[in-house]
Amino acid sequence: MAGAPSDQTGSVVSFAAALRVWWKVAMLSFGGPAGQIAVMYRIFVDEERWVSESRFLHALNYCMLLPGPEAQQLTTYVGWLQHGWRGGLTAGLLFVLPGFLSILLLSVLYAGFQGFTLVEALFFGLKPAVMAVVVQAVIRIGRKALKNGVMVGLAAASFAAIFLFEVPFPFIVIVAAVLGFVGGRIWPSWFLVVRGDAEDEVDASEDAESIASRRAEERPSSARAVRVALLWLTIWLAPLAVLGAVLGGSHVFVQEGVFFGQAAVVTFGGAYAVLAYVAQKAVETFGWLQPGEMLDGLGMAETTPGPLIQVVQFVGFMAAYRNPGTLDPMLAGVIGSVVVTWVTFAPCFLWIFLGAPYIEYLRGHKGLSCALSAITAAVVGVILNLAVWFSLHTLFAEVGEEQIAGMRLLVPKWGSLDLAAAIIAAGAFLALFRFNLSMLRTLGISVAAGAAWFALRG
């Protein structure tokens, strides 16, 4: 593609080099959206210096507004920035692939063998380590986004709204955007924090001719928008239409495709926002799962790379496995996994390839920058909420809820504290914050410690 991007030294980032980085991101994408965003920030901004902090946050804000898995959409966006549509497609597909293969294998074991001891041993130490990575991300992003009392207040209000009052995430984002846009007109010095202009330290080092060429090629237009929309709507929906015509609307593959295709366009706020909805429908409406099995699927998604929303693949596998028709149950389960994964992630490419050129074109617009600054502050509060939720459920086997003055409080049962997980988490915090070990080394040591604990425990 013309106009290949450059790094801080001005050298061209080849597609092969980018491919290795995207694969690295995919293999390290544990811990749900908070952990995955932390991994991407660490690699894209700190290590590879592909994008500046402001551009990363600019892209993140857009992805947080979209339905579906924001982390997968974010890596697709960065891939698109680097190498156009083929970069976005490759980065997005690679991000999903390890999790898809892992959950497919675990689903087969779950349905046919019910054996998880080895997997549990390997990943026991991973979740406590991801806690440390997530906290590091909150601190790093917070330092760049929360530069004054107004931004700190927005982050605190966002955290309280979602953690204590369970305010829907889209509402938080909309309110933050309105406050930022209006506040920027009245007090611009307080709200213009995340800049989207040529002041980026990485962008300034890119070859200006390369940037101009790439942006001209992807310049937003009505004709381009129609082409992209028609292409990706066809890719998304045509296979489902074929299944419906051949198998009929009552077939499990078609039911899965329609249900999860609908879920893909209404699931704002990431996996945590959709899990309750999917669980209720899968258990009560369709009868695809038993009540406790959704938690088993979530455990698979939390301890394998890839988006947490990949848990829907497990639902798709079990639904088809239990309703195979004339097919072998295992084969039906595999096909069900593919159908659900397809209709869940195909629209993610539509949102990015259709919208990213407009978002890039508007970088530097003062009103938009003020709105995005406020959204970024709110996102810090949202990530902190995810970090607290993830930490509580990692360290404690039982976490209850209490309602006090209209507030929902998560209260861990202290007797259920997992001491081994707490020790591994403490070690990971020391490794990252005290000894400045790399994320990869920290995760490796934690996994080894978790496996050793399982071996000693017998």
Coordinates of C-alpha atoms in Angstrom, one line a residue:
M1 CA 0.0 0.0 0.0
A2 CA 1.3 3.5 -0.8
G3 CA 2.3 5.6 2.0
A4 CA 3.5 3.0 4.5
P5 CA 3.8 4.3 8.0
S6 CA 7.0 5.0 9.8
D7 CA 8.2 4.7 13.4
Q8 CA 10.0 7.2 15.5
T9 CA 13.3 6.8 13.6
G10 CA 11.5 7.4 10.2
S11 CA 12.1 3.8 9.0
V12 CA 9.3 2.0 7.2
V13 CA 7.2 -0.4 9.3
S14 CA 6.9 -3.4 6.9
F15 CA 3.8 -5.5 6.8
A16 CA 5.8 -8.5 7.9
A17 CA 7.1 -6.6 11.0
A18 CA 3.6 -5.4 11.7
L19 CA 2.3 -8.9 11.4
R20 CA 4.6 -10.1 14.2
V21 CA 3.4 -7.3 16.5
W22 CA -0.2 -8.1 15.8
W23 CA 0.4 -11.7 16.6
K24 CA 2.1 -10.7 19.8
V25 CA -0.8 -8.6 20.8
A26 CA -3.2 -11.4 20.1
M27 CA -1.3 -14.0 22.1
L28 CA -1.1 -11.6 25.1
S29 CA -4.7 -10.4 25.0
F30 CA -5.8 -11.9 28.3
G31 CA -7.9 -10.4 31.1
G32 CA -10.9 -8.9 29.3
P33 CA -11.1 -5.4 27.8
A34 CA -9.2 -3.7 30.5
G35 CA -6.3 -6.0 30.3
Q36 CA -6.3 -6.1 26.5
I37 CA -6.3 -2.3 26.3
A38 CA -3.4 -2.3 28.7
V39 CA -1.5 -4.7 26.5
M40 CA -2.2 -2.6 23.4
Y41 CA -1.2 0.6 25.1
R42 CA 2.1 -1.0 26.3
I43 CA 2.9 -2.4 22.9
F44 CA 1.6 0.2 20.4
V45 CA 2.5 3.3 22.4
D46 CA 5.4 2.4 24.7
E47 CA 7.3 -0.4 22.9
E48 CA 6.7 -0.1 19.2
R49 CA 5.8 3.7 19.3
W50 CA 3.5 3.2 16.3
V51 CA 1.0 5.7 17.6
S52 CA 1.1 8.6 20.1
E53 CA -0.8 8.5 23.3
S54 CA -3.3 11.1 22.0
R55 CA -4.0 9.1 18.8
F56 CA -4.4 5.9 20.8
L57 CA -6.9 7.5 23.1
H58 CA -8.6 9.1 20.2
A59 CA -9.1 5.7 18.6
L60 CA -10.1 4.1 21.9
N61 CA -12.8 6.7 22.5
Y62 CA -14.4 5.9 19.1
C63 CA -14.2 2.1 19.7
M64 CA -15.8 2.5 23.2
L65 CA -18.8 4.1 21.5
L66 CA -19.3 1.1 19.2
P67 CA -21.3 -2.1 19.8
G68 CA -19.2 -5.2 20.2
P69 CA -15.7 -5.8 21.6
E70 CA -13.8 -2.5 21.9
A71 CA -10.4 -4.2 22.2
Q72 CA -10.8 -6.1 19.0
Q73 CA -12.0 -3.0 17.2
L74 CA -9.1 -0.9 18.6
T75 CA -6.5 -3.3 17.3
T76 CA -8.3 -3.3 13.9
Y77 CA -8.2 0.5 14.0
V78 CA -4.5 0.6 14.7
G79 CA -3.9 -2.0 12.0
W80 CA -5.9 0.2 9.6
L81 CA -3.7 3.2 10.5
Q82 CA -0.6 1.2 9.8
H83 CA -1.5 -0.6 6.5
G84 CA -5.0 0.3 5.4
W85 CA -7.7 -2.2 5.0
R86 CA -5.4 -5.2 4.8
G87 CA -3.7 -4.1 8.1
G88 CA -7.0 -3.7 9.8
L89 CA -8.4 -7.0 8.6
T90 CA -5.2 -8.9 9.5
A91 CA -4.9 -7.3 13.0
G92 CA -8.6 -7.9 13.7
L93 CA -8.6 -11.5 12.6
L94 CA -5.4 -12.4 14.4
F95 CA -6.8 -10.9 17.6
V96 CA -9.8 -13.3 17.5
L97 CA -7.9 -16.4 16.2
P98 CA -6.1 -17.6 19.3
G99 CA -9.2 -17.3 21.5
F100 CA -11.4 -19.0 18.9
L101 CA -9.1 -22.0 18.7
S102 CA -8.6 -22.2 22.5
I103 CA -12.3 -22.0 23.3
L104 CA -13.1 -24.5 20.5
L105 CA -10.7 -27.0 22.0
L106 CA -12.0 -26.3 25.5
S107 CA -15.6 -26.7 24.3
V108 CA -14.8 -30.1 22.8
L109 CA -13.2 -31.1 26.1
Y110 CA -16.2 -29.7 28.1
A111 CA -18.8 -31.5 26.0
G112 CA -17.0 -34.8 25.5
F113 CA -14.5 -35.2 28.3
Q114 CA -15.2 -32.7 31.1
G115 CA -11.4 -32.3 31.8
F116 CA -10.0 -29.0 32.7
T117 CA -7.2 -29.7 35.3
L118 CA -4.3 -29.1 33.0
V119 CA -5.8 -25.9 31.6
E120 CA -6.7 -24.6 35.0
A121 CA -3.2 -25.2 36.2
L122 CA -1.6 -23.4 33.3
F123 CA -3.8 -20.3 33.6
F124 CA -4.2 -20.1 37.4
G125 CA -1.3 -17.7 37.8
L126 CA -2.3 -15.6 34.8
K127 CA -5.4 -13.7 36.1
P128 CA -3.6 -12.3 39.2
A129 CA -0.8 -11.1 37.0
V130 CA -3.3 -9.4 34.6
M131 CA -4.6 -7.5 37.6
A132 CA -1.2 -5.8 37.8
V133 CA -1.2 -5.0 34.1
V134 CA -4.6 -3.5 34.3
V135 CA -3.7 -1.3 37.3
Q136 CA -0.6 -0.2 35.4
A137 CA -2.8 0.8 32.4
V138 CA -5.2 2.8 34.6
I139 CA -2.3 4.7 36.0
R140 CA -0.6 5.3 32.7
I141 CA -3.8 6.4 30.9
G142 CA -4.9 8.4 33.9
R143 CA -1.7 10.4 34.0
K144 CA -2.2 11.5 30.4
A145 CA -5.9 12.1 30.5
L146 CA -6.6 13.4 34.1
K147 CA -4.6 16.6 33.9
N148 CA -6.9 18.8 36.0
G149 CA -9.6 18.6 38.6
V150 CA -12.4 18.6 36.0
M151 CA -11.1 15.5 34.3
V152 CA -10.4 13.8 37.7
G153 CA -14.0 14.6 38.7
L154 CA -15.4 13.1 35.4
A155 CA -13.4 9.9 36.0
A156 CA -14.6 9.6 39.6
A157 CA -18.2 10.3 38.6
S158 CA -17.9 7.7 35.8
F159 CA -16.6 5.1 38.2
A160 CA -19.2 5.8 40.8
A161 CA -22.0 5.7 38.2
I162 CA -21.1 2.4 36.7
F163 CA -19.8 0.7 39.9
L164 CA -22.3 1.9 42.5
F165 CA -25.4 2.6 40.4
E166 CA -24.9 0.3 37.4
V167 CA -25.6 3.2 35.0
P168 CA -25.4 1.9 31.4
F169 CA -22.1 2.5 29.7
P170 CA -23.6 4.3 26.6
F171 CA -25.3 6.8 28.8
I172 CA -22.1 7.6 30.6
V173 CA -20.3 8.1 27.3
I174 CA -23.1 10.3 25.9
V175 CA -23.2 12.5 29.1
A176 CA -19.4 12.8 29.1
A177 CA -19.4 13.8 25.4
V178 CA -22.0 16.5 25.9
L179 CA -20.3 17.9 29.0
G180 CA -17.0 18.0 27.1
F181 CA -18.5 19.7 24.0
V182 CA -20.4 22.3 26.0
G183 CA -17.7 22.7 28.6
G184 CA -15.1 23.2 25.9
R185 CA -17.0 26.2 24.5
I186 CA -17.1 27.8 28.0
W187 CA -13.8 26.7 29.6
P188 CA -11.6 25.3 26.8
S189 CA -8.5 25.3 28.9
W190 CA -10.2 22.8 31.3
F191 CA -11.5 20.5 28.6
L192 CA -9.0 20.4 25.8
V193 CA -6.8 17.7 27.2
V194 CA -6.6 15.0 24.6
R195 CA -5.4 16.6 21.4
G196 CA -5.9 15.2 18.0
D197 CA -3.6 17.3 15.9
A198 CA -0.1 17.3 14.5
E199 CA 1.4 17.9 18.0
D200 CA 1.6 14.2 18.5
E201 CA 5.2 13.3 19.2
V202 CA 5.0 10.1 17.1
D203 CA 3.0 11.6 14.3
A204 CA 5.4 14.5 14.0
S205 CA 8.2 12.0 13.3
E206 CA 6.3 10.2 10.6
D207 CA 7.1 11.1 7.0
A208 CA 4.6 13.9 6.1
E209 CA 4.3 12.7 2.5
S210 CA 3.4 9.2 3.7
I211 CA 0.7 10.5 6.0
A212 CA -0.8 12.7 3.3
S213 CA -0.8 9.8 0.8
R214 CA -2.4 7.4 3.2
R215 CA -5.1 9.8 4.4
A216 CA -5.9 10.9 0.8
E217 CA -6.4 7.2 -0.2
E218 CA -8.8 6.7 2.7
R219 CA -10.4 10.2 2.6
P220 CA -14.1 9.9 3.7
S221 CA -16.7 10.3 1.0
S222 CA -20.3 9.2 0.4
A223 CA -19.2 6.9 -2.5
R224 CA -16.6 5.2 -0.3
A225 CA -19.1 4.8 2.6
V226 CA -21.6 3.1 0.3
R227 CA -19.0 0.7 -1.1
V228 CA -17.7 -0.2 2.4
A229 CA -21.2 -0.6 3.8
L230 CA -22.4 -2.8 1.0
L231 CA -19.3 -5.0 1.1
W232 CA -19.3 -5.7 4.8
L233 CA -23.1 -6.0 5.1
T234 CA -22.9 -8.7 2.4
I235 CA -19.9 -10.4 4.2
W236 CA -21.8 -10.3 7.5
L237 CA -25.3 -11.3 6.4
A238 CA -25.1 -13.3 3.2
P239 CA -23.9 -16.6 4.8
L240 CA -26.8 -16.3 7.3
A241 CA -29.2 -15.8 4.4
V242 CA -27.9 -18.9 2.7
L243 CA -28.2 -21.0 5.9
G244 CA -31.8 -19.8 6.3
A245 CA -32.7 -20.6 2.7
V246 CA -31.2 -24.1 2.9
L247 CA -32.0 -25.2 6.4
G248 CA -35.0 -23.1 7.4
G249 CA -35.5 -20.6 10.1
S250 CA -36.0 -23.1 12.9
H251 CA -32.6 -24.7 12.5
V252 CA -30.2 -24.2 15.4
F253 CA -27.5 -22.6 13.1
V254 CA -30.0 -20.1 11.8
Q255 CA -31.4 -19.3 15.3
E256 CA -27.8 -18.8 16.5
G257 CA -26.9 -16.6 13.6
V258 CA -30.0 -14.4 14.0
F259 CA -29.8 -14.1 17.8
F260 CA -26.1 -13.3 18.0
G261 CA -26.2 -11.1 14.9
Q262 CA -28.8 -9.0 16.7
A263 CA -26.7 -9.0 19.9
A264 CA -23.7 -7.7 17.9
V265 CA -25.4 -4.4 17.1
V266 CA -26.9 -3.8 20.6
T267 CA -24.2 -4.8 22.9
F268 CA -22.6 -1.5 23.9
G269 CA -20.1 -1.5 26.7
G270 CA -18.2 -4.7 25.9
A271 CA -18.6 -8.3 27.1
Y272 CA -19.7 -7.5 30.7
A273 CA -22.7 -5.6 29.4
V274 CA -23.9 -8.4 27.2
L275 CA -23.2 -11.5 29.4
A276 CA -26.4 -11.2 31.5
Y277 CA -28.5 -10.7 28.3
V278 CA -27.0 -13.7 26.5
A279 CA -27.1 -15.9 29.6
Q280 CA -30.8 -15.2 30.1
K281 CA -31.8 -15.9 26.5
A282 CA -29.5 -18.9 26.1
V283 CA -30.8 -20.5 29.3
E284 CA -34.4 -19.4 29.6
T285 CA -35.6 -18.7 26.1
F286 CA -33.7 -21.2 23.9
G287 CA -32.7 -23.8 26.5
W288 CA -29.2 -24.1 25.0
L289 CA -27.4 -24.1 28.4
Q290 CA -27.9 -25.0 32.0
P291 CA -27.8 -22.1 34.4
G292 CA -24.3 -22.8 35.7
E293 CA -22.8 -23.5 32.3
M294 CA -22.6 -19.8 31.3
L295 CA -20.1 -19.3 34.1
D296 CA -18.0 -22.2 32.8
G297 CA -17.9 -20.5 29.4
L298 CA -17.0 -17.2 31.0
G299 CA -14.1 -19.0 32.8
M300 CA -12.9 -20.2 29.4
A301 CA -13.0 -16.7 27.9
E302 CA -11.3 -15.1 30.9
T303 CA -8.4 -17.6 30.9
T304 CA -7.7 -17.7 27.1
P305 CA -6.5 -14.9 24.8
G306 CA -9.0 -12.8 22.9
P307 CA -12.1 -10.8 23.6
L308 CA -14.3 -11.8 26.6
I309 CA -17.3 -11.7 24.2
Q310 CA -15.8 -14.9 22.7
V311 CA -17.8 -16.7 25.4
V312 CA -20.6 -16.6 22.9
Q313 CA -18.7 -19.2 20.9
F314 CA -19.1 -21.6 23.7
V315 CA -22.8 -21.0 23.8
G316 CA -22.9 -21.6 20.0
F317 CA -21.0 -24.8 20.4
M318 CA -23.2 -26.2 23.1
A319 CA -26.4 -25.2 21.5
A320 CA -25.5 -27.0 18.2
Y321 CA -23.9 -30.0 20.1
R322 CA -27.2 -30.6 21.9
N323 CA -29.3 -30.0 18.8
P324 CA -27.3 -31.6 16.0
G325 CA -30.1 -32.8 13.8
T326 CA -28.6 -35.3 11.4
L327 CA -25.0 -34.2 12.0
D328 CA -22.5 -35.7 14.4
P329 CA -22.8 -33.7 17.6
M330 CA -19.1 -32.6 17.7
L331 CA -19.3 -31.5 14.0
A332 CA -22.5 -29.6 14.7
G333 CA -20.8 -27.9 17.7
V334 CA -17.8 -26.8 15.6
I335 CA -20.1 -25.4 12.9
G336 CA -22.1 -23.6 15.6
S337 CA -18.9 -22.0 16.9
V338 CA -18.0 -20.8 13.5
V339 CA -21.5 -19.3 12.8
V340 CA -21.6 -17.5 16.1
T341 CA -18.1 -16.1 15.8
W342 CA -18.8 -15.0 12.2
V343 CA -21.9 -13.0 13.0
T344 CA -20.4 -11.5 16.2
F345 CA -17.1 -10.2 14.7
A346 CA -17.9 -9.4 11.0
P347 CA -19.8 -6.2 11.9
C348 CA -16.7 -5.0 13.9
F349 CA -14.9 -4.6 10.6
L350 CA -17.8 -2.7 9.2
W351 CA -17.8 -0.1 12.0
I352 CA -14.0 0.5 11.8
F353 CA -13.6 0.6 8.0
L354 CA -16.7 2.8 7.6
G355 CA -16.1 5.1 10.5
A356 CA -12.3 5.4 11.1
P357 CA -11.6 7.7 8.1
Y358 CA -14.2 10.2 9.5
I359 CA -12.7 9.9 13.0
E360 CA -9.2 10.6 11.6
Y361 CA -10.4 13.4 9.4
L362 CA -11.9 15.1 12.4
R363 CA -8.8 15.0 14.5
G364 CA -7.8 18.5 15.5
H365 CA -11.4 19.7 15.6
K366 CA -11.5 21.6 18.9
G367 CA -15.1 20.8 19.8
L368 CA -14.6 17.1 19.0
S369 CA -11.3 17.1 20.9
C370 CA -13.0 18.6 24.0
A371 CA -15.7 16.0 23.8
L372 CA -13.1 13.2 23.4
S373 CA -11.1 14.5 26.3
A374 CA -14.2 14.2 28.5
I375 CA -14.9 10.7 27.1
T376 CA -11.3 9.7 27.8
A377 CA -11.6 10.8 31.5
A378 CA -14.9 8.8 31.7
V379 CA -13.2 5.8 30.1
V380 CA -10.5 5.9 32.9
G381 CA -13.3 5.4 35.4
V382 CA -14.8 2.6 33.4
I383 CA -11.5 0.8 33.1
L384 CA -11.0 1.2 36.9
N385 CA -14.5 -0.3 37.4
L386 CA -13.4 -3.3 35.2
A387 CA -10.2 -3.6 37.1
V388 CA -11.9 -3.6 40.5
W389 CA -14.5 -6.2 39.3
F390 CA -11.8 -8.4 37.8
S391 CA -9.6 -8.2 40.9
L392 CA -12.4 -9.1 43.3
H393 CA -13.5 -12.1 41.3
T394 CA -9.8 -13.2 40.9
L395 CA -8.9 -12.9 44.6
F396 CA -12.1 -14.1 46.1
A397 CA -14.1 -17.2 45.3
E398 CA -17.3 -15.6 46.6
V399 CA -18.3 -12.0 45.9
G400 CA -21.8 -10.9 47.1
E401 CA -23.9 -7.8 46.4
E402 CA -25.5 -5.4 48.9
Q403 CA -27.9 -2.6 48.3
I404 CA -27.3 0.5 50.5
A405 CA -29.1 3.8 49.9
G406 CA -29.8 2.8 46.3
M407 CA -26.1 1.9 45.7
R408 CA -24.9 -1.6 44.6
L409 CA -21.9 -2.6 46.6
L410 CA -19.7 -5.6 45.7
V411 CA -18.7 -7.2 49.0
P412 CA -16.2 -10.1 49.0
K413 CA -16.5 -12.9 51.5
W414 CA -13.1 -12.6 53.2
G415 CA -13.2 -16.3 54.1
S416 CA -13.1 -17.1 50.4
L417 CA -9.8 -15.3 49.8
D418 CA -7.5 -17.3 47.5
L419 CA -4.2 -16.8 49.3
A420 CA -2.2 -18.3 46.4
A421 CA -3.8 -15.9 43.9
A422 CA -3.1 -13.0 46.3
I423 CA 0.6 -13.9 46.6
I424 CA 1.0 -14.2 42.8
A425 CA -0.7 -10.9 42.3
A426 CA 1.6 -9.2 44.9
G427 CA 4.6 -10.7 43.1
A428 CA 3.3 -9.4 39.7
F429 CA 2.9 -5.9 41.2
L430 CA 6.4 -6.0 42.5
A431 CA 7.8 -7.2 39.2
L432 CA 6.1 -4.5 37.2
F433 CA 6.2 -1.5 39.5
R434 CA 9.3 -2.2 41.7
F435 CA 11.7 -4.1 39.4
N436 CA 10.3 -2.9 36.0
L437 CA 10.2 -6.3 34.5
S438 CA 8.6 -6.6 31.1
M439 CA 5.0 -7.6 30.8
L440 CA 5.8 -10.8 29.0
R441 CA 8.3 -11.9 31.6
T442 CA 5.9 -11.0 34.4
L443 CA 3.1 -13.0 32.9
G444 CA 5.5 -16.0 32.2
I445 CA 6.7 -16.0 35.8
S446 CA 3.2 -15.8 37.1
V447 CA 2.0 -18.7 34.9
A448 CA 4.9 -20.8 36.1
A449 CA 4.1 -20.0 39.7
G450 CA 0.5 -20.9 39.2
A451 CA 1.3 -24.2 37.6
A452 CA 3.8 -25.0 40.4
W453 CA 1.1 -24.3 43.0
F454 CA -1.3 -26.7 41.4
A455 CA 1.4 -29.4 41.2
L456 CA 2.2 -29.0 44.9
R457 CA -1.4 -29.0 45.9
G458 CA -1.8 -32.3 44.1

